[in-house]
Amino acid sequence: MAMALSVAVIPSNTSFSDDNKIEELQKKIDKAKEAKKEAQNQFDDNKEELDTLTETATTLKGTLNDLNSELVNVCNNIADIEEKIRIKNDEIETLKADLTEALIIESEQYKAMKVRIQYMYEKQNNSFINIFFGSDSYSETLNKNEYFESLTAYDRKMLNQYRETRKVIQEAKALVEEEYLELEELQNEAIIEQNRVTGLVERTSNSIADYESEIEQTEQEMAEQEAKIKEQEANINALQKELEEEKRLSKLASKSAWRNISQVTFAEGDRYLLANIIYCEAGNQPYEGQVAVGAVVINRVLSSVFPDTVVGVIYQKNQFSPVKSGRLALALSRGDATEACYRAADEAMAGHTTVGNCLFFRRPVPGINGTIIGDHVFY
């Protein structure tokens, strides 16, 4: 199969599509550049958005660290208050026990005093006369009277002392209970603060997760856009190379001059050689395609930019793949060309063509426009 990428110049009585193809390729390049530019703009926009998202997420992470530190302090404060409440509660329980004990002692002292008074005044007939006459002397009477009075004074003193102790304990208990209530209030305030900070931590964490999700999505979009940019760059490069090749061929064709078929003298063996190259390139193709392959060879013979003999055209370096692969040599040695291939060679050598003045053919690929016959595009 002919693999060259050049294009022939058409005689003055024909038309050719080189200029249209170059224009079409240029449009494809411009379109690819526009697609690349659009992808680049989207990439740049996403890059800017990514920077903003990353900066915000970093700020939020700093805020979250501060909130976590604040939460630790609040929790420690609550633990400290709870410990103080526990201590105060122990103090209250101790004071309650002390107060109960003081009340018991006060009650017992009061009962004992009543018993002694009753004993002194009821059992002893409660009479100074009895004391007087029951004494051996006046001094003994005074001593007994002083004893009773001192005992009564002691009882009263102890009773007052216990009452004072009870009062002190009650006041202390009231003070501790007040401090306990203050600590409970502080605890409630601390718990409210803990809930507030916990809520902020949760909301900030959720915000960070949302931003990280957006960052991941943006990075994925950027990766896709970067792949599109590279794809468009490769497409542009391929189209640019194809355009340059078309321009080169167009320039080459513009310098071409054409001979008439009557000016060609065929050598002995040209028919055999042409029939076998037709067989190698299009033996499995429609007869119209076989004639077209023969016409391409003859068109080259007629063009001034190719060799002017069938042998020269077919064996020109890197033009026909069966020559390079050795398949043509094998076909020639065995005489593989069919009757249809010979008829196609005869038509081509007589100047007949089914593809105008096309000089090239290959399997169809995107970007190559021409006349398609069977599995080949002729251009």
Short mmCIF file of C-alpha atoms in Angstrom, two decimals:
data_model
loop_
_atom_site.label_atom_id
_atom_site.label_comp_id
_atom_site.label_asym_id
_atom_site.label_seq_id
_atom_site.Cartn_x
_atom_site.Cartn_y
_atom_site.Cartn_z
CA MET A 1 0.00 0.00 0.00
CA ALA A 2 1.27 3.49 -0.78
CA MET A 3 2.03 5.19 2.54
CA ALA A 4 3.43 8.52 1.36
CA LEU A 5 1.59 11.64 2.42
CA SER A 6 2.21 13.90 -0.58
CA VAL A 7 -0.47 15.33 -2.85
CA ALA A 8 -0.28 15.75 -6.61
CA VAL A 9 -0.85 18.80 -8.73
CA ILE A 10 -3.90 18.53 -10.98
CA PRO A 11 -3.73 19.43 -14.63
CA SER A 12 -5.29 22.69 -15.61
CA ASN A 13 -8.49 21.01 -16.78
CA THR A 14 -9.15 19.45 -13.32
CA SER A 15 -9.81 20.70 -9.77
CA PHE A 16 -8.08 19.69 -6.54
CA SER A 17 -8.88 20.09 -2.83
CA ASP A 18 -5.46 20.89 -1.31
CA ASP A 19 -6.45 24.44 -0.42
CA ASN A 20 -9.73 23.25 1.06
CA LYS A 21 -7.94 20.62 3.10
CA ILE A 22 -5.41 23.12 4.40
CA GLU A 23 -8.23 25.45 5.33
CA GLU A 24 -10.06 22.60 7.03
CA LEU A 25 -6.94 21.61 8.97
CA GLN A 26 -6.41 25.21 10.04
CA LYS A 27 -10.00 25.33 11.30
CA LYS A 28 -9.41 22.14 13.27
CA ILE A 29 -6.24 23.61 14.77
CA ASP A 30 -8.04 26.83 15.68
CA LYS A 31 -10.86 24.82 17.23
CA ALA A 32 -8.39 22.68 19.18
CA LYS A 33 -6.59 25.80 20.39
CA GLU A 34 -9.89 27.29 21.50
CA ALA A 35 -10.75 24.06 23.35
CA LYS A 36 -7.32 24.12 24.96
CA LYS A 37 -7.76 27.77 25.93
CA GLU A 38 -11.16 27.04 27.44
CA ALA A 39 -9.76 24.10 29.40
CA GLN A 40 -6.84 26.28 30.53
CA ASN A 41 -9.22 29.04 31.68
CA GLN A 42 -11.27 26.50 33.61
CA PHE A 43 -8.07 25.10 35.08
CA ASP A 44 -6.93 28.59 36.14
CA ASP A 45 -10.35 29.37 37.64
CA ASN A 46 -10.31 26.11 39.56
CA LYS A 47 -6.72 26.80 40.66
CA GLU A 48 -7.83 30.14 42.08
CA GLU A 49 -10.82 28.50 43.72
CA LEU A 50 -8.57 25.75 45.09
CA ASP A 51 -6.22 28.32 46.62
CA THR A 52 -9.19 30.04 48.29
CA LEU A 53 -10.63 26.74 49.53
CA THR A 54 -7.25 25.63 50.84
CA GLU A 55 -6.67 28.94 52.60
CA THR A 56 -10.13 28.81 54.19
CA ALA A 57 -9.68 25.18 55.23
CA THR A 58 -6.30 26.03 56.78
CA THR A 59 -7.87 28.93 58.70
CA LEU A 60 -10.69 26.67 59.89
CA LYS A 61 -8.19 24.05 61.03
CA GLY A 62 -6.41 26.73 63.07
CA THR A 63 -9.76 27.78 64.53
CA LEU A 64 -10.56 24.14 65.29
CA ASN A 65 -7.27 23.74 67.13
CA ASP A 66 -8.08 26.82 69.22
CA LEU A 67 -11.58 25.52 69.91
CA ASN A 68 -10.24 22.12 70.93
CA SER A 69 -7.81 23.82 73.31
CA GLU A 70 -10.65 25.93 74.68
CA LEU A 71 -12.79 22.81 75.07
CA VAL A 72 -10.01 21.09 76.99
CA ASN A 73 -9.78 24.11 79.31
CA VAL A 74 -13.55 24.14 79.81
CA CYS A 75 -13.58 20.42 80.56
CA ASN A 76 -10.71 20.85 83.02
CA ASN A 77 -12.59 23.74 84.62
CA ILE A 78 -15.70 21.58 84.97
CA ALA A 79 -13.64 18.79 86.50
CA ASP A 80 -12.11 21.30 88.95
CA ILE A 81 -15.56 22.64 89.89
CA GLU A 82 -16.90 19.10 90.32
CA GLU A 83 -14.00 18.35 92.67
CA LYS A 84 -14.73 21.50 94.66
CA ILE A 85 -18.42 20.57 94.80
CA ARG A 86 -17.46 17.14 96.07
CA ILE A 87 -15.29 18.72 98.77
CA LYS A 88 -18.05 21.16 99.72
CA ASN A 89 -20.55 18.35 99.82
CA ASP A 90 -18.24 16.46 102.18
CA GLU A 91 -17.93 19.59 104.31
CA ILE A 92 -21.72 19.95 104.42
CA GLU A 93 -22.12 16.32 105.45
CA THR A 94 -19.47 16.79 108.15
CA LEU A 95 -21.16 19.94 109.42
CA LYS A 96 -24.51 18.18 109.39
CA ALA A 97 -23.00 15.42 111.51
CA ASP A 98 -21.37 18.00 113.81
CA LEU A 99 -24.64 19.88 114.08
CA THR A 100 -26.55 16.69 114.88
CA GLU A 101 -23.96 15.81 117.51
CA ALA A 102 -24.11 19.36 118.97
CA LEU A 103 -27.91 19.17 119.14
CA ILE A 104 -27.69 15.82 120.91
CA ILE A 105 -25.10 17.12 123.37
CA GLU A 106 -27.16 20.28 123.94
CA SER A 107 -30.25 18.20 124.52
CA GLU A 108 -28.41 15.86 126.86
CA GLN A 109 -26.89 18.79 128.75
CA TYR A 110 -30.27 20.37 129.04
CA LYS A 111 -31.76 17.14 130.32
CA ALA A 112 -28.92 16.67 132.82
CA MET A 113 -29.33 20.19 134.08
CA LYS A 114 -33.04 19.63 134.53
CA VAL A 115 -32.35 16.41 136.39
CA ARG A 116 -29.90 18.12 138.73
CA ILE A 117 -32.22 21.04 139.33
CA GLN A 118 -35.06 18.68 139.97
CA TYR A 119 -32.88 16.68 142.31
CA MET A 120 -31.72 19.72 144.16
CA TYR A 121 -35.06 21.38 144.49
CA GLU A 122 -37.50 18.54 144.53
CA LYS A 123 -35.62 15.68 146.17
CA GLN A 124 -34.09 18.07 148.65
CA ASN A 125 -37.51 19.65 149.23
CA ASN A 126 -36.18 22.66 147.45
CA SER A 127 -35.84 24.53 150.75
CA PHE A 128 -33.08 26.69 151.99
CA ILE A 129 -34.46 26.00 155.50
CA ASN A 130 -33.76 22.31 155.05
CA ILE A 131 -30.28 23.13 153.88
CA PHE A 132 -29.83 25.45 156.81
CA PHE A 133 -31.12 23.02 159.44
CA GLY A 134 -29.43 20.10 157.76
CA SER A 135 -26.07 21.78 158.07
CA ASP A 136 -23.87 21.59 161.12
CA SER A 137 -22.81 25.18 160.76
CA TYR A 138 -23.58 28.39 158.98
CA SER A 139 -20.46 28.08 156.87
CA GLU A 140 -21.52 24.61 155.77
CA THR A 141 -24.88 26.04 154.78
CA LEU A 142 -23.18 28.72 152.71
CA ASN A 143 -20.89 26.20 151.16
CA LYS A 144 -23.80 23.96 150.17
CA ASN A 145 -25.67 26.91 148.78
CA GLU A 146 -22.60 28.08 146.85
CA TYR A 147 -22.16 24.54 145.53
CA PHE A 148 -25.71 24.46 144.26
CA GLU A 149 -25.33 27.86 142.68
CA SER A 150 -22.00 27.04 141.05
CA LEU A 151 -23.40 23.78 139.74
CA THR A 152 -26.37 25.63 138.31
CA ALA A 153 -24.08 28.26 136.80
CA TYR A 154 -21.91 25.54 135.24
CA ASP A 155 -24.93 23.87 133.75
CA ARG A 156 -26.13 27.15 132.33
CA LYS A 157 -22.65 27.95 131.03
CA MET A 158 -22.32 24.58 129.33
CA LEU A 159 -25.80 24.87 127.94
CA ASN A 160 -24.98 28.30 126.49
CA GLN A 161 -21.68 26.99 125.19
CA TYR A 162 -23.36 24.13 123.39
CA ARG A 163 -25.98 26.47 122.04
CA GLU A 164 -23.19 28.76 120.76
CA THR A 165 -21.45 25.80 119.22
CA ARG A 166 -24.69 24.80 117.51
CA LYS A 167 -25.07 28.35 116.20
CA VAL A 168 -21.51 28.38 114.87
CA ILE A 169 -22.06 25.04 113.15
CA GLN A 170 -25.35 26.23 111.66
CA GLU A 171 -23.71 29.40 110.36
CA ALA A 172 -20.80 27.41 108.94
CA LYS A 173 -23.23 24.96 107.33
CA ALA A 174 -25.21 27.84 105.82
CA LEU A 175 -22.01 29.38 104.44
CA VAL A 176 -20.80 26.11 102.95
CA GLU A 177 -24.23 25.45 101.44
CA GLU A 178 -24.15 28.93 99.89
CA GLU A 179 -20.70 28.21 98.47
CA TYR A 180 -22.03 24.87 97.24
CA LEU A 181 -24.85 26.63 95.39
CA GLU A 182 -22.37 29.09 93.89
CA LEU A 183 -20.24 26.19 92.69
CA GLU A 184 -23.30 24.51 91.18
CA GLU A 185 -24.08 27.76 89.35
CA LEU A 186 -20.49 27.91 88.08
CA GLN A 187 -20.79 24.28 87.03
CA ASN A 188 -23.97 24.99 85.08
CA GLU A 189 -22.32 27.97 83.38
CA ALA A 190 -19.28 25.83 82.56
CA ILE A 191 -21.50 23.07 81.12
CA ILE A 192 -23.31 25.66 78.98
CA GLU A 193 -19.91 26.91 77.78
CA GLN A 194 -18.82 23.34 77.13
CA ASN A 195 -21.93 22.73 75.01
CA ARG A 196 -21.31 25.99 73.13
CA VAL A 197 -17.68 25.15 72.37
CA THR A 198 -18.58 21.55 71.52
CA GLY A 199 -21.15 22.85 69.04
CA LEU A 200 -18.55 25.16 67.51
CA VAL A 201 -16.08 22.28 67.27
CA GLU A 202 -18.66 20.11 65.54
CA ARG A 203 -19.74 22.83 63.10
CA THR A 204 -16.12 23.76 62.35
CA SER A 205 -15.22 20.10 61.81
CA ASN A 206 -18.18 19.73 59.44
CA SER A 207 -17.14 22.89 57.58
CA ILE A 208 -13.59 21.57 57.22
CA ALA A 209 -14.96 18.26 55.90
CA ASP A 210 -17.11 20.17 53.39
CA TYR A 211 -14.16 22.29 52.25
CA GLU A 212 -11.92 19.23 51.98
CA SER A 213 -14.60 17.55 49.89
CA GLU A 214 -14.75 20.64 47.64
CA ILE A 215 -10.95 20.68 47.46
CA GLU A 216 -10.91 17.02 46.42
CA GLN A 217 -13.59 17.64 43.80
CA THR A 218 -11.78 20.73 42.49
CA GLU A 219 -8.48 18.83 42.33
CA GLN A 220 -10.22 16.07 40.40
CA GLU A 221 -11.70 18.60 37.98
CA MET A 222 -8.27 20.20 37.57
CA ALA A 223 -6.74 16.80 36.83
CA GLU A 224 -9.40 16.19 34.18
CA GLN A 225 -8.86 19.67 32.71
CA GLU A 226 -5.10 19.17 32.73
CA ALA A 227 -5.61 15.89 30.86
CA LYS A 228 -7.82 17.74 28.36
CA ILE A 229 -5.15 20.40 27.94
CA LYS A 230 -2.51 17.75 27.24
CA GLU A 231 -4.90 15.96 24.91
CA GLN A 232 -5.58 19.18 23.00
CA GLU A 233 -1.86 19.95 22.88
CA ALA A 234 -1.21 16.52 21.37
CA ASN A 235 -4.11 17.03 18.97
CA ILE A 236 -2.81 20.47 18.00
CA ASN A 237 0.70 19.09 17.45
CA ALA A 238 -0.64 16.25 15.30
CA LEU A 239 -2.85 18.60 13.29
CA GLN A 240 0.00 21.09 12.98
CA LYS A 241 2.28 18.39 11.60
CA GLU A 242 -0.43 17.28 9.21
CA LEU A 243 -0.98 20.89 8.18
CA GLU A 244 2.71 21.43 7.60
CA GLU A 245 2.84 18.25 5.55
CA GLU A 246 -0.15 19.36 3.50
CA LYS A 247 1.45 22.76 2.98
CA ARG A 248 4.68 21.08 1.91
CA LEU A 249 2.81 18.84 -0.48
CA SER A 250 0.76 21.74 -1.75
CA LYS A 251 3.93 23.70 -2.36
CA LEU A 252 5.47 20.69 -4.05
CA ALA A 253 2.37 20.22 -6.19
CA SER A 254 2.40 23.85 -7.21
CA LYS A 255 5.78 23.27 -8.80
CA SER A 256 4.58 20.16 -10.59
CA ALA A 257 4.11 19.94 -14.31
CA TRP A 258 2.07 17.24 -15.97
CA ARG A 259 2.66 15.19 -19.09
CA ASN A 260 0.01 13.71 -21.29
CA ILE A 261 -0.32 9.93 -21.33
CA SER A 262 0.65 9.97 -25.02
CA GLN A 263 4.07 11.27 -23.97
CA VAL A 264 4.82 8.20 -21.90
CA THR A 265 6.71 5.28 -23.32
CA PHE A 266 6.18 2.12 -21.30
CA ALA A 267 8.99 -0.38 -20.96
CA GLU A 268 8.73 -4.11 -21.32
CA GLY A 269 7.65 -5.55 -18.01
CA ASP A 270 5.77 -2.41 -16.85
CA ARG A 271 2.42 -4.13 -17.33
CA TYR A 272 3.54 -7.18 -15.29
CA LEU A 273 5.00 -4.97 -12.56
CA LEU A 274 1.93 -2.71 -12.41
CA ALA A 275 -0.50 -5.66 -12.32
CA ASN A 276 1.37 -7.23 -9.39
CA ILE A 277 1.58 -4.00 -7.35
CA ILE A 278 -2.16 -3.64 -7.96
CA TYR A 279 -2.59 -7.22 -6.70
CA CYS A 280 -0.52 -6.54 -3.57
CA GLU A 281 -2.30 -3.28 -2.76
CA ALA A 282 -5.88 -4.01 -3.88
CA GLY A 283 -6.18 -7.68 -4.85
CA ASN A 284 -9.08 -8.05 -2.37
CA GLN A 285 -10.71 -4.76 -3.32
CA PRO A 286 -13.44 -3.95 -5.90
CA TYR A 287 -12.30 -3.72 -9.49
CA GLU A 288 -12.87 0.06 -9.36
CA GLY A 289 -10.38 0.21 -6.49
CA GLN A 290 -7.86 -1.85 -8.44
CA VAL A 291 -8.10 0.58 -11.35
CA ALA A 292 -7.68 3.45 -8.88
CA VAL A 293 -4.39 1.99 -7.54
CA GLY A 294 -3.09 1.64 -11.09
CA ALA A 295 -4.19 5.22 -11.85
CA VAL A 296 -2.23 6.54 -8.83
CA VAL A 297 0.93 4.91 -10.18
CA ILE A 298 0.37 6.33 -13.67
CA ASN A 299 -0.54 9.77 -12.27
CA ARG A 300 2.84 9.83 -10.57
CA VAL A 301 4.54 8.92 -13.79
CA LEU A 302 2.75 11.88 -15.40
CA SER A 303 3.70 14.29 -12.54
CA SER A 304 7.03 16.08 -12.67
CA VAL A 305 7.60 15.65 -8.91
CA PHE A 306 7.84 11.85 -9.17
CA PRO A 307 9.98 9.55 -11.29
CA ASP A 308 8.85 9.38 -14.93
CA THR A 309 8.80 5.58 -15.25
CA VAL A 310 6.59 2.88 -13.74
CA VAL A 311 9.65 1.16 -12.26
CA GLY A 312 10.92 4.42 -10.79
CA VAL A 313 7.56 5.26 -9.23
CA ILE A 314 6.93 1.81 -7.72
CA TYR A 315 10.45 1.41 -6.33
CA GLN A 316 10.78 4.98 -5.06
CA LYS A 317 11.94 4.79 -1.45
CA ASN A 318 9.25 4.46 1.23
CA GLN A 319 6.33 4.86 -1.19
CA PHE A 320 4.71 1.45 -1.51
CA SER A 321 4.71 -0.82 1.52
CA PRO A 322 4.68 -4.15 -0.42
CA VAL A 323 8.04 -3.15 -1.88
CA LYS A 324 9.52 -2.56 1.58
CA SER A 325 7.98 -5.71 3.09
CA GLY A 326 9.10 -7.98 0.20
CA ARG A 327 5.56 -8.95 -0.67
CA LEU A 328 5.85 -7.47 -4.18
CA ALA A 329 9.00 -9.44 -4.87
CA LEU A 330 7.21 -12.61 -3.80
CA ALA A 331 4.20 -11.80 -6.00
CA LEU A 332 6.46 -11.10 -8.97
CA SER A 333 8.31 -14.38 -8.49
CA ARG A 334 5.06 -16.33 -8.40
CA GLY A 335 3.05 -14.21 -10.84
CA ASP A 336 0.23 -13.67 -8.36
CA ALA A 337 -1.55 -10.92 -10.31
CA THR A 338 -5.07 -11.91 -11.36
CA GLU A 339 -6.76 -11.31 -14.69
CA ALA A 340 -8.68 -8.39 -13.11
CA CYS A 341 -5.37 -6.86 -11.97
CA TYR A 342 -4.04 -7.06 -15.52
CA ARG A 343 -7.19 -5.43 -16.90
CA ALA A 344 -6.91 -2.68 -14.29
CA ALA A 345 -3.25 -2.16 -15.27
CA ASP A 346 -4.22 -1.93 -18.93
CA GLU A 347 -6.90 0.69 -18.18
CA ALA A 348 -4.49 2.76 -16.08
CA MET A 349 -1.74 2.59 -18.71
CA ALA A 350 -4.32 3.73 -21.28
CA GLY A 351 -4.92 6.86 -19.17
CA HIS A 352 -8.20 5.78 -17.61
CA THR A 353 -8.74 6.77 -13.92
CA THR A 354 -11.53 6.30 -11.38
CA VAL A 355 -10.00 8.83 -8.94
CA GLY A 356 -9.07 11.75 -11.13
CA ASN A 357 -5.48 12.87 -10.62
CA CYS A 358 -5.02 11.53 -7.07
CA LEU A 359 -1.46 10.57 -6.34
CA PHE A 360 -1.91 8.83 -2.96
CA PHE A 361 -4.08 6.31 -1.20
CA ARG A 362 -4.21 4.66 2.22
CA ARG A 363 -6.67 3.23 4.69
CA PRO A 364 -9.08 5.99 5.82
CA VAL A 365 -8.03 7.97 8.90
CA PRO A 366 -9.54 11.10 10.47
CA GLY A 367 -8.34 14.25 8.74
CA ILE A 368 -7.65 12.61 5.35
CA ASN A 369 -10.38 13.55 2.89
CA GLY A 370 -10.70 12.11 -0.63
CA THR A 371 -12.45 9.51 -2.72
CA ILE A 372 -13.20 6.34 -0.78
CA ILE A 373 -13.28 3.08 -2.74
CA GLY A 374 -13.46 -0.12 -0.75
CA ASP A 375 -10.99 0.00 2.14
CA HIS A 376 -8.95 2.92 0.70
CA VAL A 377 -9.19 6.65 0.52
CA PHE A 378 -7.61 8.19 -2.58
CA TYR A 379 -6.40 11.76 -2.47
#
